[in-house]
PDB file of C-alpha atoms in Angstrom:
ATOM      1  CA  GLY A   1       7.040   4.683 -16.285  1.00  0.00           C
ATOM      2  CA  GLN A   2       8.331   2.187 -13.780  1.00  0.00           C
ATOM      3  CA  GLN A   3       6.320  -0.992 -13.432  1.00  0.00           C
ATOM      4  CA  LEU A   4       6.494  -3.999 -11.212  1.00  0.00           C
ATOM      5  CA  ASN A   5       5.503  -7.347 -12.631  1.00  0.00           C
ATOM      6  CA  GLN A   6       4.257  -9.553  -9.865  1.00  0.00           C
ATOM      7  CA  SER A   7       3.631 -13.226 -10.442  1.00  0.00           C
ATOM      8  CA  PRO A   8       1.736 -15.356 -10.235  1.00  0.00           C
ATOM      9  CA  GLN A   9      -1.507 -13.369 -10.253  1.00  0.00           C
ATOM     10  CA  SER A  10      -3.172 -16.054  -8.182  1.00  0.00           C
ATOM     11  CA  MET A  11      -2.294 -19.360  -6.620  1.00  0.00           C
ATOM     12  CA  PHE A  12      -4.356 -22.296  -5.421  1.00  0.00           C
ATOM     13  CA  ILE A  13      -2.490 -24.520  -3.000  1.00  0.00           C
ATOM     14  CA  GLN A  14      -3.126 -27.168  -0.383  1.00  0.00           C
ATOM     15  CA  GLU A  15      -2.635 -26.362   3.271  1.00  0.00           C
ATOM     16  CA  GLY A  16       0.887 -27.259   4.309  1.00  0.00           C
ATOM     17  CA  GLU A  17       2.444 -26.508   0.926  1.00  0.00           C
ATOM     18  CA  ASP A  18       5.193 -23.982   0.415  1.00  0.00           C
ATOM     19  CA  VAL A  19       4.484 -20.879  -1.678  1.00  0.00           C
ATOM     20  CA  SER A  20       6.746 -18.759  -3.859  1.00  0.00           C
ATOM     21  CA  MET A  21       5.950 -15.482  -5.544  1.00  0.00           C
ATOM     22  CA  ASN A  22       8.108 -12.819  -7.106  1.00  0.00           C
ATOM     23  CA  CYS A  23       8.308  -9.310  -8.398  1.00  0.00           C
ATOM     24  CA  THR A  24      10.436  -8.137 -11.273  1.00  0.00           C
ATOM     25  CA  SER A  25      11.137  -4.791 -12.858  1.00  0.00           C
ATOM     26  CA  SER A  26      13.241  -3.259 -15.581  1.00  0.00           C
ATOM     27  CA  SER A  27      14.247  -0.590 -13.049  1.00  0.00           C
ATOM     28  CA  ILE A  28      16.531  -0.735 -10.042  1.00  0.00           C
ATOM     29  CA  PHE A  29      15.075  -0.176  -6.592  1.00  0.00           C
ATOM     30  CA  ASN A  30      16.754   0.719  -3.303  1.00  0.00           C
ATOM     31  CA  THR A  31      14.182  -0.937  -1.077  1.00  0.00           C
ATOM     32  CA  TRP A  32      11.747  -3.784  -1.545  1.00  0.00           C
ATOM     33  CA  LEU A  33       8.693  -4.264   0.637  1.00  0.00           C
ATOM     34  CA  TRP A  34       6.189  -7.085   0.918  1.00  0.00           C
ATOM     35  CA  TYR A  35       2.652  -6.494   2.203  1.00  0.00           C
ATOM     36  CA  LYS A  36      -0.345  -8.702   2.856  1.00  0.00           C
ATOM     37  CA  GLN A  37      -3.928  -7.515   2.532  1.00  0.00           C
ATOM     38  CA  ASP A  38      -6.856  -9.392   4.042  1.00  0.00           C
ATOM     39  CA  PRO A  39     -10.355  -8.851   2.644  1.00  0.00           C
ATOM     40  CA  GLY A  40     -11.877  -5.576   3.816  1.00  0.00           C
ATOM     41  CA  GLU A  41      -8.680  -4.380   5.447  1.00  0.00           C
ATOM     42  CA  GLY A  42      -5.643  -2.312   4.638  1.00  0.00           C
ATOM     43  CA  PRO A  43      -2.246  -3.795   3.755  1.00  0.00           C
ATOM     44  CA  VAL A  44       0.077  -4.921   6.509  1.00  0.00           C
ATOM     45  CA  LEU A  45       3.847  -4.752   6.077  1.00  0.00           C
ATOM     46  CA  LEU A  46       5.403  -8.220   6.260  1.00  0.00           C
ATOM     47  CA  ILE A  47       9.049  -7.725   5.362  1.00  0.00           C
ATOM     48  CA  ALA A  48      11.279  -4.827   4.302  1.00  0.00           C
ATOM     49  CA  LEU A  49      14.541  -5.357   2.398  1.00  0.00           C
ATOM     50  CA  TYR A  50      17.174  -2.647   2.130  1.00  0.00           C
ATOM     51  CA  LYS A  51      20.237  -4.217   0.517  1.00  0.00           C
ATOM     52  CA  ALA A  52      20.876  -6.199  -2.644  1.00  0.00           C
ATOM     53  CA  GLY A  53      21.216  -9.867  -1.791  1.00  0.00           C
ATOM     54  CA  GLU A  54      19.564  -9.450   1.597  1.00  0.00           C
ATOM     55  CA  LEU A  55      17.563 -12.425   2.840  1.00  0.00           C
ATOM     56  CA  THR A  56      15.134 -11.709   5.651  1.00  0.00           C
ATOM     57  CA  SER A  57      12.701 -13.935   7.515  1.00  0.00           C
ATOM     58  CA  ASN A  58       9.574 -13.208   9.499  1.00  0.00           C
ATOM     59  CA  GLY A  59       8.297 -16.463  10.950  1.00  0.00           C
ATOM     60  CA  ARG A  60       7.351 -18.740   8.068  1.00  0.00           C
ATOM     61  CA  LEU A  61       7.945 -15.943   5.561  1.00  0.00           C
ATOM     62  CA  THR A  62      11.264 -15.364   3.836  1.00  0.00           C
ATOM     63  CA  ALA A  63      11.971 -12.634   1.329  1.00  0.00           C
ATOM     64  CA  GLN A  64      15.014 -11.803  -0.726  1.00  0.00           C
ATOM     65  CA  PHE A  65      16.246  -8.625  -2.368  1.00  0.00           C
ATOM     66  CA  GLY A  66      17.553  -9.716  -5.772  1.00  0.00           C
ATOM     67  CA  ILE A  67      21.231  -9.200  -6.460  1.00  0.00           C
ATOM     68  CA  THR A  68      20.453  -7.142  -9.581  1.00  0.00           C
ATOM     69  CA  ARG A  69      18.171  -4.898  -7.452  1.00  0.00           C
ATOM     70  CA  LYS A  70      15.478  -5.433 -10.083  1.00  0.00           C
ATOM     71  CA  ASP A  71      13.619  -8.234  -8.369  1.00  0.00           C
ATOM     72  CA  SER A  72      12.466  -9.693  -5.097  1.00  0.00           C
ATOM     73  CA  PHE A  73      11.023 -12.983  -3.935  1.00  0.00           C
ATOM     74  CA  LEU A  74       8.691 -14.000  -1.136  1.00  0.00           C
ATOM     75  CA  ASN A  75       8.396 -17.554   0.122  1.00  0.00           C
ATOM     76  CA  ILE A  76       5.867 -18.875   2.609  1.00  0.00           C
ATOM     77  CA  SER A  77       6.590 -22.240   4.139  1.00  0.00           C
ATOM     78  CA  ALA A  78       4.020 -24.734   5.417  1.00  0.00           C
ATOM     79  CA  SER A  79       1.016 -22.601   4.494  1.00  0.00           C
ATOM     80  CA  ILE A  80      -1.928 -22.363   6.890  1.00  0.00           C
ATOM     81  CA  PRO A  81      -5.493 -21.128   6.298  1.00  0.00           C
ATOM     82  CA  SER A  82      -4.793 -17.626   7.652  1.00  0.00           C
ATOM     83  CA  ASP A  83      -2.200 -17.104   4.902  1.00  0.00           C
ATOM     84  CA  VAL A  84      -5.097 -16.534   2.503  1.00  0.00           C
ATOM     85  CA  GLY A  85      -5.096 -13.008   1.124  1.00  0.00           C
ATOM     86  CA  ILE A  86      -3.405 -10.789  -1.402  1.00  0.00           C
ATOM     87  CA  TYR A  87       0.340 -10.278  -1.244  1.00  0.00           C
ATOM     88  CA  PHE A  88       1.825  -7.113  -2.712  1.00  0.00           C
ATOM     89  CA  CYS A  89       5.393  -6.264  -3.462  1.00  0.00           C
ATOM     90  CA  ALA A  90       6.559  -2.670  -3.580  1.00  0.00           C
ATOM     91  CA  GLY A  91       9.769  -1.124  -4.811  1.00  0.00           C
ATOM     92  CA  PHE A  92      11.109   2.199  -3.603  1.00  0.00           C
ATOM     93  CA  ARG A  93      13.540   4.559  -5.312  1.00  0.00           C
ATOM     94  CA  ASP A  94      13.998   8.328  -5.582  1.00  0.00           C
ATOM     95  CA  ASP A  95      11.174   9.030  -3.136  1.00  0.00           C
ATOM     96  CA  LYS A  96       8.801   7.010  -5.285  1.00  0.00           C
ATOM     97  CA  ILE A  97       7.118   3.775  -4.319  1.00  0.00           C
ATOM     98  CA  ILE A  98       5.592   1.456  -6.899  1.00  0.00           C
ATOM     99  CA  PHE A  99       3.338  -1.469  -6.027  1.00  0.00           C
ATOM    100  CA  GLY A 100       2.849  -4.736  -7.858  1.00  0.00           C
ATOM    101  CA  LYS A 101      -0.671  -5.807  -8.784  1.00  0.00           C
ATOM    102  CA  GLY A 102      -0.656  -8.512  -6.133  1.00  0.00           C
ATOM    103  CA  THR A 103      -0.681 -12.285  -5.841  1.00  0.00           C
ATOM    104  CA  ARG A 104      -3.957 -13.702  -4.549  1.00  0.00           C
ATOM    105  CA  LEU A 105      -3.351 -16.789  -2.450  1.00  0.00           C
ATOM    106  CA  HIS A 106      -6.115 -19.373  -2.076  1.00  0.00           C
ATOM    107  CA  ILE A 107      -5.789 -22.405   0.161  1.00  0.00           C
ATOM    108  CA  LEU A 108      -7.829 -25.425  -0.762  1.00  0.00           C
ATOM    109  CA  PRO A 109      -9.498 -27.368   2.039  1.00  0.00           C
TER     110      PRO A 109
ATOM    111  CA  ASP B   1      -7.424  -3.040  14.628  1.00  0.00           C
ATOM    112  CA  SER B   2      -4.509  -0.878  13.469  1.00  0.00           C
ATOM    113  CA  GLY B   3      -5.517   2.153  15.536  1.00  0.00           C
ATOM    114  CA  VAL B   4      -5.982   4.253  12.395  1.00  0.00           C
ATOM    115  CA  THR B   5      -9.538   5.399  11.803  1.00  0.00           C
ATOM    116  CA  GLN B   6     -11.054   6.565   8.555  1.00  0.00           C
ATOM    117  CA  THR B   7     -14.423   8.109   7.870  1.00  0.00           C
ATOM    118  CA  PRO B   8     -16.681   7.601   6.131  1.00  0.00           C
ATOM    119  CA  LYS B   9     -16.489   3.894   5.394  1.00  0.00           C
ATOM    120  CA  HIS B  10     -18.438   4.266   2.167  1.00  0.00           C
ATOM    121  CA  LEU B  11     -19.196   7.276   0.023  1.00  0.00           C
ATOM    122  CA  ILE B  12     -21.359   7.423  -3.071  1.00  0.00           C
ATOM    123  CA  THR B  13     -21.420  10.595  -5.102  1.00  0.00           C
ATOM    124  CA  ALA B  14     -21.850  11.909  -8.620  1.00  0.00           C
ATOM    125  CA  THR B  15     -19.370  13.029 -11.243  1.00  0.00           C
ATOM    126  CA  GLY B  16     -18.251  16.614 -10.850  1.00  0.00           C
ATOM    127  CA  GLN B  17     -18.776  16.625  -7.086  1.00  0.00           C
ATOM    128  CA  ARG B  18     -16.251  17.185  -4.325  1.00  0.00           C
ATOM    129  CA  VAL B  19     -15.721  14.975  -1.290  1.00  0.00           C
ATOM    130  CA  THR B  20     -13.544  14.976   1.804  1.00  0.00           C
ATOM    131  CA  LEU B  21     -12.114  11.854   3.365  1.00  0.00           C
ATOM    132  CA  ARG B  22     -10.920  11.961   6.932  1.00  0.00           C
ATOM    133  CA  CYS B  23      -8.188  10.056   8.731  1.00  0.00           C
ATOM    134  CA  SER B  24      -7.120   9.934  12.354  1.00  0.00           C
ATOM    135  CA  PRO B  25      -3.662   8.421  12.826  1.00  0.00           C
ATOM    136  CA  ARG B  26      -2.607   6.149  15.659  1.00  0.00           C
ATOM    137  CA  SER B  27      -1.983   7.956  18.891  1.00  0.00           C
ATOM    138  CA  GLY B  28       1.488   9.493  18.789  1.00  0.00           C
ATOM    139  CA  ASP B  29       2.076   8.964  15.058  1.00  0.00           C
ATOM    140  CA  LEU B  30       3.152  12.127  13.272  1.00  0.00           C
ATOM    141  CA  SER B  31       3.222  10.809   9.698  1.00  0.00           C
ATOM    142  CA  VAL B  32       0.111  10.253   7.615  1.00  0.00           C
ATOM    143  CA  TYR B  33       0.062   8.680   4.171  1.00  0.00           C
ATOM    144  CA  TRP B  34      -2.735   8.468   1.623  1.00  0.00           C
ATOM    145  CA  TYR B  35      -3.125   5.695  -0.943  1.00  0.00           C
ATOM    146  CA  GLN B  36      -5.591   4.886  -3.689  1.00  0.00           C
ATOM    147  CA  GLN B  37      -6.435   1.286  -4.556  1.00  0.00           C
ATOM    148  CA  SER B  38      -8.396   0.572  -7.731  1.00  0.00           C
ATOM    149  CA  LEU B  39      -8.869  -2.460  -9.929  1.00  0.00           C
ATOM    150  CA  ASP B  40      -7.192  -0.709 -12.875  1.00  0.00           C
ATOM    151  CA  GLN B  41      -4.219   0.917 -11.219  1.00  0.00           C
ATOM    152  CA  GLY B  42      -3.723  -1.256  -8.163  1.00  0.00           C
ATOM    153  CA  LEU B  43      -2.324   0.381  -5.053  1.00  0.00           C
ATOM    154  CA  GLN B  44      -0.815   3.830  -5.542  1.00  0.00           C
ATOM    155  CA  PHE B  45       0.843   6.154  -3.063  1.00  0.00           C
ATOM    156  CA  LEU B  46      -0.679   9.628  -3.193  1.00  0.00           C
ATOM    157  CA  ILE B  47       0.926  11.835  -0.567  1.00  0.00           C
ATOM    158  CA  GLN B  48       2.627  11.911   2.848  1.00  0.00           C
ATOM    159  CA  TYR B  49       2.399  14.481   5.615  1.00  0.00           C
ATOM    160  CA  TYR B  50       4.607  14.716   8.645  1.00  0.00           C
ATOM    161  CA  ASN B  51       3.590  16.901  11.585  1.00  0.00           C
ATOM    162  CA  GLY B  52       1.508  19.151   9.369  1.00  0.00           C
ATOM    163  CA  GLU B  53       3.969  19.525   6.518  1.00  0.00           C
ATOM    164  CA  GLU B  54       3.890  17.803   3.146  1.00  0.00           C
ATOM    165  CA  ARG B  55       6.776  15.323   3.085  1.00  0.00           C
ATOM    166  CA  ALA B  56       6.457  13.318  -0.118  1.00  0.00           C
ATOM    167  CA  LYS B  57       4.225  13.308  -3.153  1.00  0.00           C
ATOM    168  CA  GLY B  58       3.295  10.349  -5.291  1.00  0.00           C
ATOM    169  CA  ASN B  59       0.761   9.989  -8.089  1.00  0.00           C
ATOM    170  CA  ILE B  60      -1.670  12.540  -6.719  1.00  0.00           C
ATOM    171  CA  LEU B  61      -3.808  14.303  -9.298  1.00  0.00           C
ATOM    172  CA  GLU B  62      -4.097  18.077  -9.306  1.00  0.00           C
ATOM    173  CA  ARG B  63      -7.819  17.701  -8.560  1.00  0.00           C
ATOM    174  CA  PHE B  64      -6.860  16.065  -5.269  1.00  0.00           C
ATOM    175  CA  SER B  65      -5.369  17.789  -2.256  1.00  0.00           C
ATOM    176  CA  ALA B  66      -4.631  16.886   1.313  1.00  0.00           C
ATOM    177  CA  GLN B  67      -3.712  18.516   4.570  1.00  0.00           C
ATOM    178  CA  GLN B  68      -2.747  17.538   8.071  1.00  0.00           C
ATOM    179  CA  PHE B  69      -4.117  19.572  10.932  1.00  0.00           C
ATOM    180  CA  PRO B  70      -2.472  20.555  14.244  1.00  0.00           C
ATOM    181  CA  ASP B  71      -4.243  17.678  15.999  1.00  0.00           C
ATOM    182  CA  LEU B  72      -2.560  15.425  13.372  1.00  0.00           C
ATOM    183  CA  HIS B  73      -5.722  14.215  11.702  1.00  0.00           C
ATOM    184  CA  SER B  74      -5.641  14.473   7.936  1.00  0.00           C
ATOM    185  CA  GLU B  75      -8.147  15.101   5.192  1.00  0.00           C
ATOM    186  CA  LEU B  76      -7.989  14.140   1.536  1.00  0.00           C
ATOM    187  CA  ASN B  77     -10.074  16.361  -0.725  1.00  0.00           C
ATOM    188  CA  LEU B  78     -11.145  15.033  -4.093  1.00  0.00           C
ATOM    189  CA  SER B  79     -12.786  17.475  -6.479  1.00  0.00           C
ATOM    190  CA  SER B  80     -14.326  17.434  -9.971  1.00  0.00           C
ATOM    191  CA  LEU B  81     -14.819  13.738  -9.460  1.00  0.00           C
ATOM    192  CA  GLU B  82     -14.703  11.390 -12.426  1.00  0.00           C
ATOM    193  CA  LEU B  83     -15.897   7.811 -12.778  1.00  0.00           C
ATOM    194  CA  GLY B  84     -12.293   6.651 -12.702  1.00  0.00           C
ATOM    195  CA  ASP B  85     -11.834   8.073  -9.205  1.00  0.00           C
ATOM    196  CA  SER B  86     -13.962   5.255  -7.819  1.00  0.00           C
ATOM    197  CA  ALA B  87     -11.592   3.342  -5.580  1.00  0.00           C
ATOM    198  CA  LEU B  88     -10.663   2.395  -2.053  1.00  0.00           C
ATOM    199  CA  TYR B  89      -8.727   5.186  -0.365  1.00  0.00           C
ATOM    200  CA  PHE B  90      -6.448   4.180   2.473  1.00  0.00           C
ATOM    201  CA  CYS B  91      -4.815   6.286   5.101  1.00  0.00           C
ATOM    202  CA  ALA B  92      -1.792   4.974   6.980  1.00  0.00           C
ATOM    203  CA  SER B  93       0.259   6.386   9.816  1.00  0.00           C
ATOM    204  CA  SER B  94       3.714   5.850  11.220  1.00  0.00           C
ATOM    205  CA  SER B  95       5.746   7.200  14.065  1.00  0.00           C
ATOM    206  CA  ALA B  96       8.763   7.832  11.848  1.00  0.00           C
ATOM    207  CA  SER B  97       9.450  10.987   9.912  1.00  0.00           C
ATOM    208  CA  GLY B  98      11.213   9.301   7.055  1.00  0.00           C
ATOM    209  CA  THR B  99       9.808   7.784   3.917  1.00  0.00           C
ATOM    210  CA  VAL B 100       7.040   5.579   2.647  1.00  0.00           C
ATOM    211  CA  THR B 101       9.228   2.575   3.449  1.00  0.00           C
ATOM    212  CA  ASP B 102       8.762   3.136   7.183  1.00  0.00           C
ATOM    213  CA  THR B 103       6.478   0.668   8.911  1.00  0.00           C
ATOM    214  CA  GLN B 104       2.992   2.014   8.400  1.00  0.00           C
ATOM    215  CA  TYR B 105      -0.306   1.066   9.957  1.00  0.00           C
ATOM    216  CA  PHE B 106      -3.182   1.184   7.525  1.00  0.00           C
ATOM    217  CA  GLY B 107      -6.740   2.176   8.278  1.00  0.00           C
ATOM    218  CA  PRO B 108      -9.732   0.195   7.011  1.00  0.00           C
ATOM    219  CA  GLY B 109     -10.200   2.478   4.020  1.00  0.00           C
ATOM    220  CA  THR B 110     -12.969   4.585   2.525  1.00  0.00           C
ATOM    221  CA  ARG B 111     -14.698   3.112  -0.486  1.00  0.00           C
ATOM    222  CA  LEU B 112     -15.616   5.883  -2.919  1.00  0.00           C
ATOM    223  CA  THR B 113     -18.093   5.224  -5.682  1.00  0.00           C
ATOM    224  CA  VAL B 114     -18.590   7.888  -8.313  1.00  0.00           C
ATOM    225  CA  LEU B 115     -21.764   7.468 -10.378  1.00  0.00           C
TER     226      LEU B 115
END
Protein backbone atom coordinates (compact mmCIF):
# COMPACT_ATOMS: atom_id res chain seq x y z
CA GLY A 1 0.00 0.00 0.00
CA GLN A 2 0.96 3.64 -0.01
CA GLN A 3 3.61 4.66 2.49
CA LEU A 4 5.17 7.90 3.51
CA ASN A 5 8.80 7.91 4.52
CA GLN A 6 9.42 10.73 6.92
CA SER A 7 12.92 11.71 7.91
CA PRO A 8 14.71 12.17 10.09
CA GLN A 9 13.02 10.10 12.79
CA SER A 10 14.40 12.43 15.44
CA MET A 11 16.53 15.52 15.64
CA PHE A 12 18.55 17.10 18.42
CA ILE A 13 19.31 20.75 17.80
CA GLN A 14 20.38 23.87 19.64
CA GLU A 15 17.90 26.66 20.21
CA GLY A 16 18.14 29.17 17.39
CA GLU A 17 19.09 26.61 14.75
CA ASP A 18 17.09 26.02 11.61
CA VAL A 19 15.39 22.65 11.11
CA SER A 20 14.55 20.71 7.97
CA MET A 21 12.51 17.56 7.65
CA ASN A 22 10.90 15.84 4.71
CA CYS A 23 8.44 13.25 3.55
CA THR A 24 8.77 11.13 0.47
CA SER A 25 6.60 8.56 -1.23
CA SER A 26 6.54 6.39 -4.30
CA SER A 27 2.97 7.60 -4.87
CA ILE A 28 1.61 10.93 -6.03
CA PHE A 29 -0.52 12.98 -3.66
CA ASN A 30 -2.91 15.85 -4.33
CA THR A 31 -2.50 17.51 -0.96
CA TRP A 32 0.25 17.56 1.62
CA LEU A 33 -0.34 18.48 5.25
CA TRP A 34 2.03 19.10 8.13
CA TYR A 35 0.94 18.63 11.75
CA LYS A 36 2.60 19.10 15.11
CA GLN A 37 1.76 17.03 18.17
CA ASP A 38 2.72 18.08 21.68
CA PRO A 39 2.96 15.45 24.43
CA GLY A 40 -0.45 14.38 25.70
CA GLU A 41 -2.33 16.30 23.03
CA GLY A 42 -3.79 15.78 19.60
CA PRO A 43 -2.11 16.93 16.39
CA VAL A 44 -2.48 20.52 15.27
CA LEU A 45 -2.47 21.43 11.58
CA LEU A 46 0.46 23.70 10.74
CA ILE A 47 0.41 24.04 6.97
CA ALA A 48 -1.64 22.65 4.08
CA LEU A 49 -0.30 22.49 0.51
CA TYR A 50 -2.58 21.97 -2.47
CA LYS A 51 -0.47 22.45 -5.59
CA ALA A 52 2.78 21.00 -6.87
CA GLY A 53 5.58 23.49 -6.33
CA GLU A 54 3.60 25.48 -3.78
CA LEU A 55 5.64 27.14 -1.04
CA THR A 56 3.69 28.25 2.01
CA SER A 57 4.77 29.92 5.23
CA ASN A 58 3.22 30.10 8.66
CA GLY A 59 5.39 32.31 10.84
CA ARG A 60 8.78 30.66 11.18
CA LEU A 61 7.53 27.55 9.38
CA THR A 62 7.81 27.05 5.64
CA ALA A 63 6.62 24.01 3.74
CA GLN A 64 6.84 23.04 0.11
CA PHE A 65 4.83 20.69 -2.07
CA GLY A 66 7.41 18.86 -4.19
CA ILE A 67 7.24 19.37 -7.93
CA THR A 68 6.95 15.61 -8.52
CA ARG A 69 3.99 15.52 -6.07
CA LYS A 70 5.76 12.66 -4.30
CA ASP A 71 7.42 14.67 -1.57
CA SER A 72 7.13 17.60 0.77
CA PHE A 73 9.47 19.53 3.02
CA LEU A 74 9.05 21.46 6.25
CA ASN A 75 11.56 24.00 7.49
CA ILE A 76 11.55 25.73 10.86
CA SER A 77 13.75 28.77 11.20
CA ALA A 78 15.35 30.03 14.41
CA SER A 79 13.97 27.24 16.59
CA ILE A 80 12.64 28.05 20.06
CA PRO A 81 11.89 25.74 23.01
CA SER A 82 8.16 25.50 22.22
CA ASP A 83 9.00 23.94 18.84
CA VAL A 84 9.69 20.69 20.70
CA GLY A 85 7.27 17.96 19.69
CA ILE A 86 6.52 15.49 16.96
CA TYR A 87 5.95 16.71 13.43
CA PHE A 88 3.86 14.60 11.06
CA CYS A 89 3.43 14.87 7.36
CA ALA A 90 0.33 13.55 5.65
CA GLY A 91 -0.48 12.98 2.01
CA PHE A 92 -3.99 12.93 0.61
CA ARG A 93 -5.26 11.33 -2.58
CA ASP A 94 -8.44 9.56 -3.70
CA ASP A 95 -10.20 10.23 -0.40
CA LYS A 96 -7.36 8.55 1.46
CA ILE A 97 -4.97 10.22 3.86
CA ILE A 98 -1.68 8.62 4.84
CA PHE A 99 0.50 9.86 7.70
CA GLY A 100 4.25 9.68 8.10
CA LYS A 101 5.68 8.16 11.27
CA GLY A 102 6.77 11.56 12.53
CA THR A 103 9.93 13.51 13.24
CA ARG A 104 10.60 14.05 16.94
CA LEU A 105 12.28 17.38 17.54
CA HIS A 106 14.40 17.88 20.65
CA ILE A 107 15.97 21.20 21.54
CA LEU A 108 19.09 21.10 23.64
CA PRO A 109 19.47 23.68 26.40
CA ASP B 1 -7.94 23.64 24.55
CA SER B 2 -9.32 22.74 21.11
CA GLY B 3 -12.95 22.69 22.22
CA VAL B 4 -13.27 19.01 21.33
CA THR B 5 -13.95 16.74 24.28
CA GLN B 6 -13.38 13.02 24.48
CA THR B 7 -14.36 10.56 27.17
CA PRO B 8 -13.05 8.57 28.81
CA LYS B 9 -9.45 9.73 28.99
CA HIS B 10 -8.19 6.23 29.73
CA LEU B 11 -9.79 2.84 29.28
CA ILE B 12 -8.40 -0.52 30.30
CA THR B 13 -10.20 -3.65 29.20
CA ALA B 14 -9.65 -7.27 28.28
CA THR B 15 -9.40 -9.04 24.95
CA GLY B 16 -12.74 -9.95 23.45
CA GLN B 17 -14.56 -7.07 25.13
CA ARG B 18 -16.41 -4.17 23.56
CA VAL B 19 -15.95 -0.50 24.38
CA THR B 20 -17.47 2.80 23.32
CA LEU B 21 -15.50 6.00 22.98
CA ARG B 22 -17.33 9.29 22.98
CA CYS B 23 -16.56 12.59 21.30
CA SER B 24 -18.22 15.99 21.47
CA PRO B 25 -17.16 18.29 18.62
CA ARG B 26 -16.55 22.01 18.90
CA SER B 27 -19.70 24.05 19.05
CA GLY B 28 -21.04 24.50 15.53
CA ASP B 29 -18.79 21.90 13.88
CA LEU B 30 -20.71 19.38 11.80
CA SER B 31 -17.84 17.09 10.82
CA VAL B 32 -16.31 14.54 13.15
CA TYR B 33 -13.27 12.42 12.36
CA TRP B 34 -11.82 9.44 14.20
CA TYR B 35 -8.15 8.47 14.20
CA GLN B 36 -6.08 5.72 15.76
CA GLN B 37 -2.50 6.35 16.86
CA SER B 38 -0.32 3.38 17.80
CA LEU B 39 3.40 2.80 18.03
CA ASP B 40 3.27 0.19 15.25
CA GLN B 41 1.01 1.86 12.73
CA GLY B 42 1.43 5.52 13.59
CA LEU B 43 -1.52 7.81 13.00
CA GLN B 44 -4.33 6.38 10.88
CA PHE B 45 -7.58 7.94 9.75
CA LEU B 46 -10.54 5.71 10.57
CA ILE B 47 -13.76 7.42 9.55
CA GLN B 48 -15.49 10.78 9.03
CA TYR B 49 -19.08 11.79 9.70
CA TYR B 50 -20.77 14.94 8.56
CA ASN B 51 -24.09 15.99 10.09
CA GLY B 52 -24.97 12.42 10.98
CA GLU B 53 -23.95 10.79 7.71
CA GLU B 54 -20.82 8.79 7.00
CA ARG B 55 -18.65 10.89 4.68
CA ALA B 56 -15.35 9.08 4.28
CA LYS B 57 -13.85 5.81 5.41
CA GLY B 58 -10.21 5.08 6.08
CA ASN B 59 -8.52 2.06 7.62
CA ILE B 60 -11.38 1.15 9.91
CA LEU B 61 -11.65 -2.51 10.81
CA GLU B 62 -14.95 -4.34 10.48
CA ARG B 63 -14.93 -4.88 14.25
CA PHE B 64 -15.10 -1.11 14.66
CA SER B 65 -18.08 1.10 13.94
CA ALA B 66 -19.02 4.69 14.53
CA GLN B 67 -22.03 6.94 14.44
CA GLN B 68 -22.87 10.58 14.80
CA PHE B 69 -26.01 11.51 16.66
CA PRO B 70 -28.49 14.35 16.02
CA ASP B 71 -26.79 16.47 18.69
CA LEU B 72 -23.58 15.94 16.65
CA HIS B 73 -21.67 14.00 19.27
CA SER B 74 -20.08 10.84 17.96
CA GLU B 75 -19.28 7.42 19.33
CA LEU B 76 -16.68 4.93 18.18
CA ASN B 77 -17.51 1.33 19.06
CA LEU B 78 -14.71 -1.19 19.20
CA SER B 79 -15.67 -4.84 19.59
CA SER B 80 -13.94 -8.22 19.93
CA LEU B 81 -10.94 -6.29 21.15
CA GLU B 82 -7.45 -7.61 20.47
CA LEU B 83 -4.13 -6.69 22.05
CA GLY B 84 -3.20 -4.83 18.89
CA ASP B 85 -6.14 -2.45 19.34
CA SER B 86 -4.31 -0.79 22.22
CA ALA B 87 -3.74 2.75 21.02
CA LEU B 88 -4.62 6.39 21.42
CA TYR B 89 -7.91 7.19 19.70
CA PHE B 90 -8.42 10.77 18.63
CA CYS B 91 -11.56 12.54 17.60
CA ALA B 92 -11.35 15.74 15.58
CA SER B 93 -13.98 18.15 14.33
CA SER B 94 -14.23 20.76 11.63
CA SER B 95 -16.81 23.19 10.42
CA ALA B 96 -16.34 22.16 6.79
CA SER B 97 -18.18 19.39 5.03
CA GLY B 98 -15.35 18.45 2.75
CA THR B 99 -12.49 16.08 3.31
CA VAL B 100 -9.91 15.06 5.85
CA THR B 101 -7.69 17.86 4.54
CA ASP B 102 -9.98 20.49 6.07
CA THR B 103 -8.62 22.21 9.15
CA GLN B 104 -9.50 19.95 12.03
CA TYR B 105 -9.38 20.48 15.76
CA PHE B 106 -8.27 17.42 17.66
CA GLY B 107 -9.46 16.32 21.06
CA PRO B 108 -7.07 15.12 23.78
CA GLY B 109 -7.63 11.48 22.90
CA THR B 110 -8.72 8.32 24.68
CA ARG B 111 -5.95 5.91 25.58
CA LEU B 112 -7.20 2.34 25.22
CA THR B 113 -5.26 -0.50 26.77
CA VAL B 114 -6.31 -4.03 25.97
CA LEU B 115 -4.91 -6.66 28.35
